[in-house]
Tab-separated table of C-alpha atoms in Angstrom:
chain	number	residue	atom	x	y	z
A	1	UNK	CA	80.676	248.475	-100.382
A	2	UNK	CA	79.107	245.019	-100.103
A	3	UNK	CA	78.518	245.219	-96.376
A	4	UNK	CA	74.780	245.666	-96.649
A	5	UNK	CA	74.319	242.890	-99.123
A	6	UNK	CA	75.721	239.990	-97.143
A	7	UNK	CA	73.220	238.531	-94.661
A	8	UNK	CA	74.192	238.900	-91.016
A	9	UNK	CA	73.696	235.168	-90.521
A	10	UNK	CA	76.703	234.599	-92.807
A	11	UNK	CA	78.753	237.221	-90.971
A	12	UNK	CA	77.885	235.376	-87.778
A	13	UNK	CA	79.425	232.152	-89.070
A	14	UNK	CA	82.762	233.685	-90.098
A	15	UNK	CA	84.044	233.969	-86.502
A	16	UNK	CA	83.238	230.273	-86.017
A	17	UNK	CA	85.331	229.360	-89.057
A	18	UNK	CA	88.096	231.680	-87.939
A	19	UNK	CA	88.164	230.175	-84.450
A	20	UNK	CA	88.522	226.645	-85.850
A	21	UNK	CA	91.174	227.739	-88.367
A	22	UNK	CA	93.193	229.434	-85.636
A	23	UNK	CA	93.175	226.247	-83.594
A	24	UNK	CA	94.397	224.304	-86.619
A	25	UNK	CA	97.133	226.883	-87.240
A	26	UNK	CA	98.178	226.690	-83.580
A	27	UNK	CA	98.695	222.977	-84.093
A	28	UNK	CA	100.863	223.586	-87.135
A	29	UNK	CA	98.336	222.471	-89.747
A	30	UNK	CA	98.856	224.354	-93.001
A	31	UNK	CA	95.979	223.487	-95.304
A	32	UNK	CA	92.409	222.329	-94.878
A	33	UNK	CA	89.309	221.578	-96.928
A	34	UNK	CA	85.742	222.802	-96.525
A	35	UNK	CA	84.972	219.183	-95.664
A	36	UNK	CA	87.431	219.025	-92.783
A	37	UNK	CA	86.548	222.501	-91.522
A	38	UNK	CA	82.874	221.552	-91.725
A	39	UNK	CA	83.386	218.513	-89.527
A	40	UNK	CA	85.119	220.664	-86.940
A	41	UNK	CA	82.398	223.283	-86.735
A	42	UNK	CA	79.337	221.165	-87.485
A	43	UNK	CA	78.417	223.054	-90.667
A	44	UNK	CA	78.185	221.491	-94.130
A	45	UNK	CA	81.113	221.824	-96.522
A	46	UNK	CA	78.803	223.304	-99.151
A	47	UNK	CA	77.615	225.995	-96.731
A	48	UNK	CA	81.191	226.889	-95.803
A	49	UNK	CA	82.275	227.175	-99.450
A	50	UNK	CA	79.240	229.311	-100.207
A	51	UNK	CA	79.783	231.576	-97.193
A	52	UNK	CA	83.469	232.134	-97.879
A	53	UNK	CA	82.995	232.658	-101.612
A	54	UNK	CA	80.833	235.697	-100.827
A	55	UNK	CA	84.054	237.536	-100.109
A	56	UNK	CA	86.324	236.274	-102.872
A	57	UNK	CA	88.193	233.225	-104.080
A	58	UNK	CA	90.257	232.035	-101.137
A	59	UNK	CA	90.543	228.340	-101.889
A	60	UNK	CA	91.456	226.162	-104.827
A	61	UNK	CA	89.637	223.104	-106.064
A	62	UNK	CA	91.711	220.101	-105.062
A	63	UNK	CA	94.175	221.856	-102.748
A	64	UNK	CA	91.587	223.497	-100.479
A	65	UNK	CA	92.427	226.446	-98.243
A	66	UNK	CA	95.804	227.641	-97.048
A	67	UNK	CA	94.965	228.116	-93.392
A	68	UNK	CA	97.156	231.121	-92.604
A	69	UNK	CA	96.027	232.923	-95.723
A	70	UNK	CA	92.351	232.257	-94.998
A	71	UNK	CA	92.845	233.412	-91.393
A	72	UNK	CA	94.334	236.677	-92.634
A	73	UNK	CA	91.477	237.193	-95.057
A	74	UNK	CA	88.803	236.491	-92.457
A	75	UNK	CA	90.521	238.823	-90.015
A	76	UNK	CA	90.547	241.530	-92.658
A	77	UNK	CA	86.875	240.945	-93.525
A	78	UNK	CA	85.861	240.997	-89.849
A	79	UNK	CA	87.953	244.132	-89.243
A	80	UNK	CA	90.130	242.451	-86.663
A	81	UNK	CA	93.421	242.780	-88.534
A	82	UNK	CA	94.104	245.320	-85.803
A	83	UNK	CA	93.266	245.109	-82.102
A	84	UNK	CA	90.152	246.795	-80.678
A	85	UNK	CA	90.099	248.379	-77.245
A	86	UNK	CA	87.154	247.491	-75.062
A	87	UNK	CA	85.523	249.085	-72.033
A	88	UNK	CA	83.755	246.820	-69.545
A	89	UNK	CA	80.916	248.367	-67.564
A	90	UNK	CA	80.053	246.615	-64.319
A	91	UNK	CA	82.676	245.064	-62.057
A	92	UNK	CA	80.517	242.367	-60.459
A	93	UNK	CA	81.122	238.649	-60.878
A	94	UNK	CA	80.447	238.596	-64.612
A	95	UNK	CA	82.138	241.897	-65.474
A	96	UNK	CA	85.224	240.950	-63.499
A	97	UNK	CA	85.421	237.514	-65.108
A	98	UNK	CA	84.984	239.052	-68.548
A	99	UNK	CA	87.612	241.736	-67.929
A	100	UNK	CA	90.140	239.154	-66.766
A	101	UNK	CA	89.239	236.637	-69.487
A	102	UNK	CA	92.396	235.745	-71.371
A	103	UNK	CA	90.592	234.452	-74.429
A	104	UNK	CA	90.048	237.837	-76.071
A	105	UNK	CA	93.687	238.802	-76.453
A	106	UNK	CA	94.569	236.735	-79.492
A	107	UNK	CA	91.222	237.270	-81.117
A	108	UNK	CA	91.323	240.980	-81.821
A	109	UNK	CA	90.357	242.549	-78.509
A	110	UNK	CA	91.926	244.042	-75.431
A	111	UNK	CA	90.006	245.221	-72.373
A	112	UNK	CA	91.312	248.655	-71.436
A	113	UNK	CA	88.904	249.988	-68.830
A	114	UNK	CA	86.583	248.574	-66.191
A	115	UNK	CA	83.861	250.763	-64.718
A	116	UNK	CA	81.467	250.457	-61.809
A	117	UNK	CA	79.046	252.870	-60.176
A	118	UNK	CA	79.409	251.398	-56.690
A	119	UNK	CA	81.708	253.662	-54.621
A	120	UNK	CA	82.837	250.575	-52.714
A	121	UNK	CA	84.160	249.030	-55.902
A	122	UNK	CA	85.715	252.111	-57.452
A	123	UNK	CA	89.482	252.003	-56.946
A	124	UNK	CA	89.478	248.261	-56.307
A	125	UNK	CA	92.076	246.219	-58.205
A	126	UNK	CA	90.619	243.443	-60.365
A	127	UNK	CA	93.253	241.595	-62.322
A	128	UNK	CA	95.159	244.266	-64.239
A	129	UNK	CA	92.414	246.849	-63.768
A	130	UNK	CA	91.690	249.545	-61.268
A	131	UNK	CA	87.921	249.920	-61.237
A	132	UNK	CA	86.972	253.351	-62.566
A	133	UNK	CA	84.019	255.459	-61.484
A	134	UNK	CA	81.109	255.271	-63.915
A	135	UNK	CA	80.631	259.019	-63.599
A	136	UNK	CA	83.793	259.413	-65.696
A	137	UNK	CA	82.637	256.847	-68.253
A	138	UNK	CA	81.532	259.180	-71.043
A	139	UNK	CA	84.616	261.367	-70.951
A	140	UNK	CA	87.123	258.520	-70.472
A	141	UNK	CA	85.750	256.377	-73.282
A	142	UNK	CA	85.413	259.344	-75.625
A	143	UNK	CA	88.951	260.464	-74.885
A	144	UNK	CA	90.363	256.983	-75.474
A	145	UNK	CA	88.341	256.608	-78.672
A	146	UNK	CA	86.953	253.255	-77.530
A	147	UNK	CA	84.215	251.952	-79.833
A	148	UNK	CA	83.297	248.648	-78.183
A	149	UNK	CA	81.863	247.948	-74.739
A	150	UNK	CA	80.803	244.923	-72.760
A	151	UNK	CA	77.909	245.660	-70.444
A	152	UNK	CA	77.622	243.605	-67.257
A	153	UNK	CA	75.358	245.643	-64.991
A	154	UNK	CA	71.999	244.685	-63.419
A	155	UNK	CA	68.995	244.868	-65.755
A	156	UNK	CA	67.685	248.028	-64.058
A	157	UNK	CA	70.912	249.900	-64.748
A	158	UNK	CA	71.422	248.707	-68.315
A	159	UNK	CA	69.601	251.284	-70.451
A	160	UNK	CA	71.081	254.253	-68.641
A	161	UNK	CA	74.577	252.772	-69.029
A	162	UNK	CA	73.846	252.155	-72.706
A	163	UNK	CA	72.799	255.769	-73.163
A	164	UNK	CA	76.123	256.844	-71.661
A	165	UNK	CA	78.051	254.456	-73.896
A	166	UNK	CA	76.290	255.803	-76.970
A	167	UNK	CA	77.057	259.342	-75.820
A	168	UNK	CA	80.695	258.323	-75.503
A	169	UNK	CA	80.789	257.185	-79.129
A	170	UNK	CA	80.584	253.420	-78.598
A	171	UNK	CA	79.309	251.631	-81.707
A	172	UNK	CA	79.150	248.001	-80.581
A	173	UNK	CA	77.824	246.649	-77.278
A	174	UNK	CA	78.009	243.104	-76.019
A	175	UNK	CA	75.204	243.062	-73.476
A	176	UNK	CA	75.390	240.648	-70.545
A	177	UNK	CA	72.529	242.389	-68.721
A	178	UNK	CA	69.362	240.259	-68.937
A	179	UNK	CA	67.251	242.885	-70.671
A	180	UNK	CA	66.696	244.183	-74.192
A	181	UNK	CA	68.340	247.549	-74.757
A	182	UNK	CA	67.600	250.353	-77.187
A	183	UNK	CA	70.316	251.957	-79.315
A	184	UNK	CA	70.497	254.274	-82.334
A	185	UNK	CA	70.613	252.670	-85.777
A	186	UNK	CA	74.385	252.971	-86.118
A	187	UNK	CA	75.117	251.017	-82.928
A	188	UNK	CA	75.217	247.205	-82.957
A	189	UNK	CA	74.197	245.022	-80.027
A	190	UNK	CA	74.809	241.367	-79.287
A	191	UNK	CA	73.324	239.598	-76.275
A	192	UNK	CA	74.780	237.072	-73.874
A	193	UNK	CA	72.171	235.849	-71.426
A	194	UNK	CA	72.632	232.270	-70.260
A	195	UNK	CA	68.978	231.898	-69.234
A	196	UNK	CA	67.658	232.692	-72.735
A	197	UNK	CA	70.191	230.297	-74.245
A	198	UNK	CA	69.108	227.582	-71.818
A	199	UNK	CA	65.416	228.184	-72.443
A	200	UNK	CA	65.978	227.809	-76.149
A	201	UNK	CA	67.190	224.274	-75.417
A	202	UNK	CA	64.650	223.202	-72.787
A	203	UNK	CA	61.952	223.589	-75.437
A	204	UNK	CA	63.354	220.433	-77.016
A	205	UNK	CA	63.793	218.460	-73.779
A	206	UNK	CA	61.185	216.081	-72.431
B	1	UNK	CA	53.699	216.932	-81.688
B	2	UNK	CA	54.504	220.183	-83.457
B	3	UNK	CA	58.017	220.449	-82.035
B	4	UNK	CA	59.767	219.670	-85.298
B	5	UNK	CA	57.660	221.997	-87.360
B	6	UNK	CA	58.405	225.288	-85.633
B	7	UNK	CA	61.662	226.859	-86.791
B	8	UNK	CA	64.333	227.138	-84.112
B	9	UNK	CA	64.669	230.859	-84.871
B	10	UNK	CA	61.141	231.340	-83.492
B	11	UNK	CA	61.912	229.214	-80.429
B	12	UNK	CA	64.937	231.457	-79.912
B	13	UNK	CA	62.752	234.561	-79.704
B	14	UNK	CA	60.318	233.181	-77.119
B	15	UNK	CA	62.791	233.551	-74.210
B	16	UNK	CA	63.283	237.201	-75.228
B	17	UNK	CA	59.543	237.815	-75.068
B	18	UNK	CA	59.305	235.942	-71.786
B	19	UNK	CA	62.113	237.978	-70.252
B	20	UNK	CA	60.422	241.262	-71.156
B	21	UNK	CA	57.028	240.039	-69.957
B	22	UNK	CA	58.496	238.969	-66.615
B	23	UNK	CA	59.982	242.421	-66.128
B	24	UNK	CA	56.597	243.984	-66.848
B	25	UNK	CA	54.900	241.585	-64.428
B	26	UNK	CA	57.498	242.412	-61.759
B	27	UNK	CA	56.470	246.035	-62.128
B	28	UNK	CA	52.816	245.144	-61.678
B	29	UNK	CA	51.771	245.646	-65.300
B	30	UNK	CA	48.876	243.318	-66.158
B	31	UNK	CA	48.292	243.579	-69.892
B	32	UNK	CA	50.341	244.455	-72.936
B	33	UNK	CA	50.096	244.635	-76.713
B	34	UNK	CA	52.347	243.173	-79.371
B	35	UNK	CA	53.169	246.808	-80.177
B	36	UNK	CA	54.389	247.609	-76.666
B	37	UNK	CA	56.212	244.306	-76.278
B	38	UNK	CA	57.803	244.877	-79.676
B	39	UNK	CA	59.170	248.254	-78.624
B	40	UNK	CA	60.694	246.699	-75.529
B	41	UNK	CA	62.469	243.908	-77.367
B	42	UNK	CA	63.194	245.584	-80.686
B	43	UNK	CA	61.105	243.170	-82.742
B	44	UNK	CA	58.120	244.148	-84.885
B	45	UNK	CA	54.604	243.727	-83.496
B	46	UNK	CA	53.658	241.646	-86.539
B	47	UNK	CA	56.565	239.263	-85.949
B	48	UNK	CA	55.633	238.849	-82.303
B	49	UNK	CA	51.984	238.113	-83.121
B	50	UNK	CA	53.051	235.618	-85.756
B	51	UNK	CA	55.565	233.901	-83.465
B	52	UNK	CA	53.156	233.576	-80.562
B	53	UNK	CA	50.238	232.459	-82.702
B	54	UNK	CA	52.269	229.390	-83.716
B	55	UNK	CA	51.408	227.973	-80.327
B	56	UNK	CA	47.779	228.985	-79.936
B	57	UNK	CA	45.536	231.979	-79.381
B	58	UNK	CA	46.918	233.774	-76.364
B	59	UNK	CA	45.812	237.321	-77.057
B	60	UNK	CA	42.636	239.081	-78.063
B	61	UNK	CA	42.243	241.744	-80.694
B	62	UNK	CA	41.779	245.028	-78.873
B	63	UNK	CA	42.654	243.884	-75.367
B	64	UNK	CA	46.062	242.396	-76.202
B	65	UNK	CA	47.813	239.903	-73.935
B	66	UNK	CA	47.238	239.203	-70.268
B	67	UNK	CA	50.841	239.217	-69.106
B	68	UNK	CA	50.674	236.576	-66.388
B	69	UNK	CA	48.729	234.226	-68.610
B	70	UNK	CA	51.145	234.678	-71.500
B	71	UNK	CA	54.100	234.129	-69.144
B	72	UNK	CA	52.559	230.856	-67.967
B	73	UNK	CA	51.971	229.739	-71.531
B	74	UNK	CA	55.491	230.592	-72.658
B	75	UNK	CA	56.931	228.826	-69.625
B	76	UNK	CA	54.888	225.750	-70.485
B	77	UNK	CA	55.944	225.879	-74.146
B	78	UNK	CA	59.608	226.296	-73.211
B	79	UNK	CA	59.350	223.490	-70.639
B	80	UNK	CA	60.305	225.734	-67.766
B	81	UNK	CA	57.080	225.426	-65.812
B	82	UNK	CA	59.293	223.385	-63.499
B	83	UNK	CA	62.884	224.079	-62.425
B	84	UNK	CA	65.818	222.361	-64.149
B	85	UNK	CA	68.930	221.331	-62.265
B	86	UNK	CA	72.220	222.271	-63.866
B	87	UNK	CA	75.778	221.021	-63.532
B	88	UNK	CA	78.608	223.478	-64.175
B	89	UNK	CA	81.884	222.000	-65.416
B	90	UNK	CA	84.961	224.158	-64.844
B	91	UNK	CA	85.443	226.253	-61.711
B	92	UNK	CA	87.648	228.963	-63.199
B	93	UNK	CA	86.651	232.624	-63.453
B	94	UNK	CA	83.795	232.037	-65.867
B	95	UNK	CA	82.492	228.811	-64.341
B	96	UNK	CA	82.552	230.315	-60.856
B	97	UNK	CA	80.754	233.460	-62.003
B	98	UNK	CA	78.160	231.391	-63.822
B	99	UNK	CA	77.608	229.071	-60.847
B	100	UNK	CA	77.101	232.015	-58.508
B	101	UNK	CA	74.994	233.985	-61.004
B	102	UNK	CA	71.704	234.890	-59.347
B	103	UNK	CA	69.891	235.518	-62.606
B	104	UNK	CA	69.052	231.887	-63.345
B	105	UNK	CA	66.973	231.200	-60.257
B	106	UNK	CA	63.729	232.840	-61.299
B	107	UNK	CA	64.068	231.764	-64.900
B	108	UNK	CA	63.742	228.024	-64.590
B	109	UNK	CA	67.221	226.902	-63.566
B	110	UNK	CA	69.193	226.016	-60.469
B	111	UNK	CA	72.887	225.176	-60.451
B	112	UNK	CA	73.330	222.065	-58.344
B	113	UNK	CA	76.897	220.924	-58.937
B	114	UNK	CA	80.221	222.506	-59.852
B	115	UNK	CA	83.057	220.329	-61.128
B	116	UNK	CA	86.738	220.870	-61.805
B	117	UNK	CA	89.554	218.509	-62.718
B	118	UNK	CA	92.248	220.530	-60.929
B	119	UNK	CA	93.075	218.811	-57.599
B	120	UNK	CA	93.892	222.242	-56.179
B	121	UNK	CA	90.333	223.408	-56.829
B	122	UNK	CA	88.482	220.276	-55.777
B	123	UNK	CA	87.010	220.798	-52.312
B	124	UNK	CA	87.232	224.570	-52.585
B	125	UNK	CA	84.124	226.523	-51.577
B	126	UNK	CA	82.752	228.807	-54.321
B	127	UNK	CA	79.570	230.572	-53.295
B	128	UNK	CA	77.209	227.817	-52.180
B	129	UNK	CA	79.213	225.104	-53.927
B	130	UNK	CA	81.971	222.759	-52.898
B	131	UNK	CA	83.928	222.052	-56.065
B	132	UNK	CA	83.552	218.388	-57.010
B	133	UNK	CA	86.167	216.224	-58.691
B	134	UNK	CA	85.525	215.777	-62.413
B	135	UNK	CA	86.361	212.095	-62.087
B	136	UNK	CA	83.000	211.663	-60.335
B	137	UNK	CA	81.159	213.711	-62.973
B	138	UNK	CA	79.537	210.888	-64.934
B	139	UNK	CA	78.249	208.996	-61.892
B	140	UNK	CA	77.147	212.107	-59.953
B	141	UNK	CA	75.234	213.662	-62.840
B	142	UNK	CA	73.665	210.365	-63.819
B	143	UNK	CA	72.608	209.680	-60.239
B	144	UNK	CA	71.089	213.143	-59.862
B	145	UNK	CA	69.322	212.843	-63.215
B	146	UNK	CA	70.708	216.204	-64.359
B	147	UNK	CA	69.992	216.881	-68.030
B	148	UNK	CA	71.582	220.307	-68.524
B	149	UNK	CA	75.212	221.411	-68.183
B	150	UNK	CA	77.181	224.604	-68.584
B	151	UNK	CA	80.684	223.956	-69.819
B	152	UNK	CA	83.382	226.434	-68.825
B	153	UNK	CA	86.647	224.591	-69.350
B	154	UNK	CA	89.617	225.460	-71.606
B	155	UNK	CA	89.139	224.674	-75.302
B	156	UNK	CA	91.543	221.707	-75.116
B	157	UNK	CA	89.489	220.046	-72.394
B	158	UNK	CA	86.050	220.719	-73.877
B	159	UNK	CA	85.369	217.691	-76.080
B	160	UNK	CA	86.439	215.163	-73.486
B	161	UNK	CA	84.207	216.873	-70.890
B	162	UNK	CA	81.361	216.874	-73.414
B	163	UNK	CA	81.816	213.141	-73.988
B	164	UNK	CA	81.531	212.606	-70.235
B	165	UNK	CA	78.420	214.791	-70.032
B	166	UNK	CA	76.793	212.834	-72.840
B	167	UNK	CA	77.703	209.596	-71.095
B	168	UNK	CA	76.050	210.963	-67.956
B	169	UNK	CA	72.796	211.526	-69.835
B	170	UNK	CA	73.026	215.317	-70.317
B	171	UNK	CA	70.838	216.480	-73.223
B	172	UNK	CA	71.576	220.212	-73.362
B	173	UNK	CA	74.951	221.925	-73.086
B	174	UNK	CA	75.625	225.634	-72.854
B	175	UNK	CA	79.223	225.814	-74.018
B	176	UNK	CA	81.443	228.664	-72.800
B	177	UNK	CA	84.597	226.981	-74.087
B	178	UNK	CA	85.822	228.757	-77.246
B	179	UNK	CA	85.635	225.719	-79.502
B	180	UNK	CA	83.002	223.854	-81.502
B	181	UNK	CA	81.991	220.600	-79.853
B	182	UNK	CA	80.517	217.394	-81.253
B	183	UNK	CA	77.456	215.740	-79.715
B	184	UNK	CA	74.997	213.003	-80.681
B	185	UNK	CA	71.830	214.055	-82.513
B	186	UNK	CA	69.652	214.051	-79.407
B	187	UNK	CA	71.850	216.537	-77.506
B	188	UNK	CA	71.434	220.302	-78.012
B	189	UNK	CA	74.277	222.796	-77.804
B	190	UNK	CA	74.286	226.574	-77.472
B	191	UNK	CA	77.464	228.634	-77.535
B	192	UNK	CA	78.566	231.627	-75.507
B	193	UNK	CA	81.884	232.980	-76.732
B	194	UNK	CA	82.339	236.723	-76.314
B	195	UNK	CA	85.019	236.920	-79.011
B	196	UNK	CA	82.764	235.488	-81.715
B	197	UNK	CA	79.973	237.832	-80.662
B	198	UNK	CA	82.359	240.782	-80.810
B	199	UNK	CA	83.755	239.771	-84.211
B	200	UNK	CA	80.245	239.609	-85.585
B	201	UNK	CA	79.965	243.310	-84.732
B	202	UNK	CA	83.398	244.551	-85.799
B	203	UNK	CA	82.525	243.531	-89.348
B	204	UNK	CA	80.183	246.523	-89.396
B	205	UNK	CA	82.576	248.984	-87.749
B	206	UNK	CA	84.830	251.275	-89.690
């Protein structure tokens, strides 16, 4: 398997290409070039060709890429040719917004469970979800075979929730809690923390 | 000025260090080592020393880093030794959650304005904010001298909102809309799109 050989930075760009291609497909566009795609995503055509060619020959010189075909291939490569169930932990403002967010549905994901540890929130209806008690998290997630979680709890509660998620068999965590978390080597983590994103930009401001 | 010489990937790690240091300071810890900091953030001690030394000599062999001093230095480097005002565009689920999010306050940012183009939302009270009409966006932001915006509008509306933000003098945009946006060379963009983050992880799942 080539998985270990392809740099993660390339993997990280594939969803950006896919997102732009899906928008083009939605508008009925059938073919595109690395040039055109590059203008849409702000990445050079050469970089795009190089990235995509890591996985095979999906375009032809002169005719470019067939959009639907390339979408299918990228979905296969990214393992989203089927839908993944997701558990959201934390039913505060962010967790609730994330659970209700409609933008995941057509991109390979479906939120199935929403947990909170606050007895006042457990049982509450948020969008399509009845908030579940975090004490049942390990067993519920394990039983459902859910492998992906979004974590939206306060920083203090994050590591303990992560430990539970790992115990439940979760292998990928999108962490909205503003703290670094520790996981075993076979679990992936991505971070969403608006303050760190903002600070990365203020460095360049006067 | 060294700004152009330091790779953005290093700049991107400084907020992670700062976040961990602030948590230690909150707990009353006074000194730390690159080793200890590294364990907290999942980055090697050598990398941390190398990153930080790009900006000066902030630690001493043997005694390590004085946390409060290093925090001050990182805040100065990242230009957050003063607070930045922020405008949020889009008062839907995500925009509202982001505007109300308490986690920005002690990290250099303060949301000052919340805009929406939907007449039904304009005037609505969301947390401390009265939703403002997007038609006044350019003049209001310009008048207030706001340089940073968080964009939480649907993909279709993103580029036109970005063009308005640029016109208003905004120089840094945190984009929650699931689409790549185009800005002039002197404007920075960071993206938060849960689906792309998730897809970057599913690649590695079986």
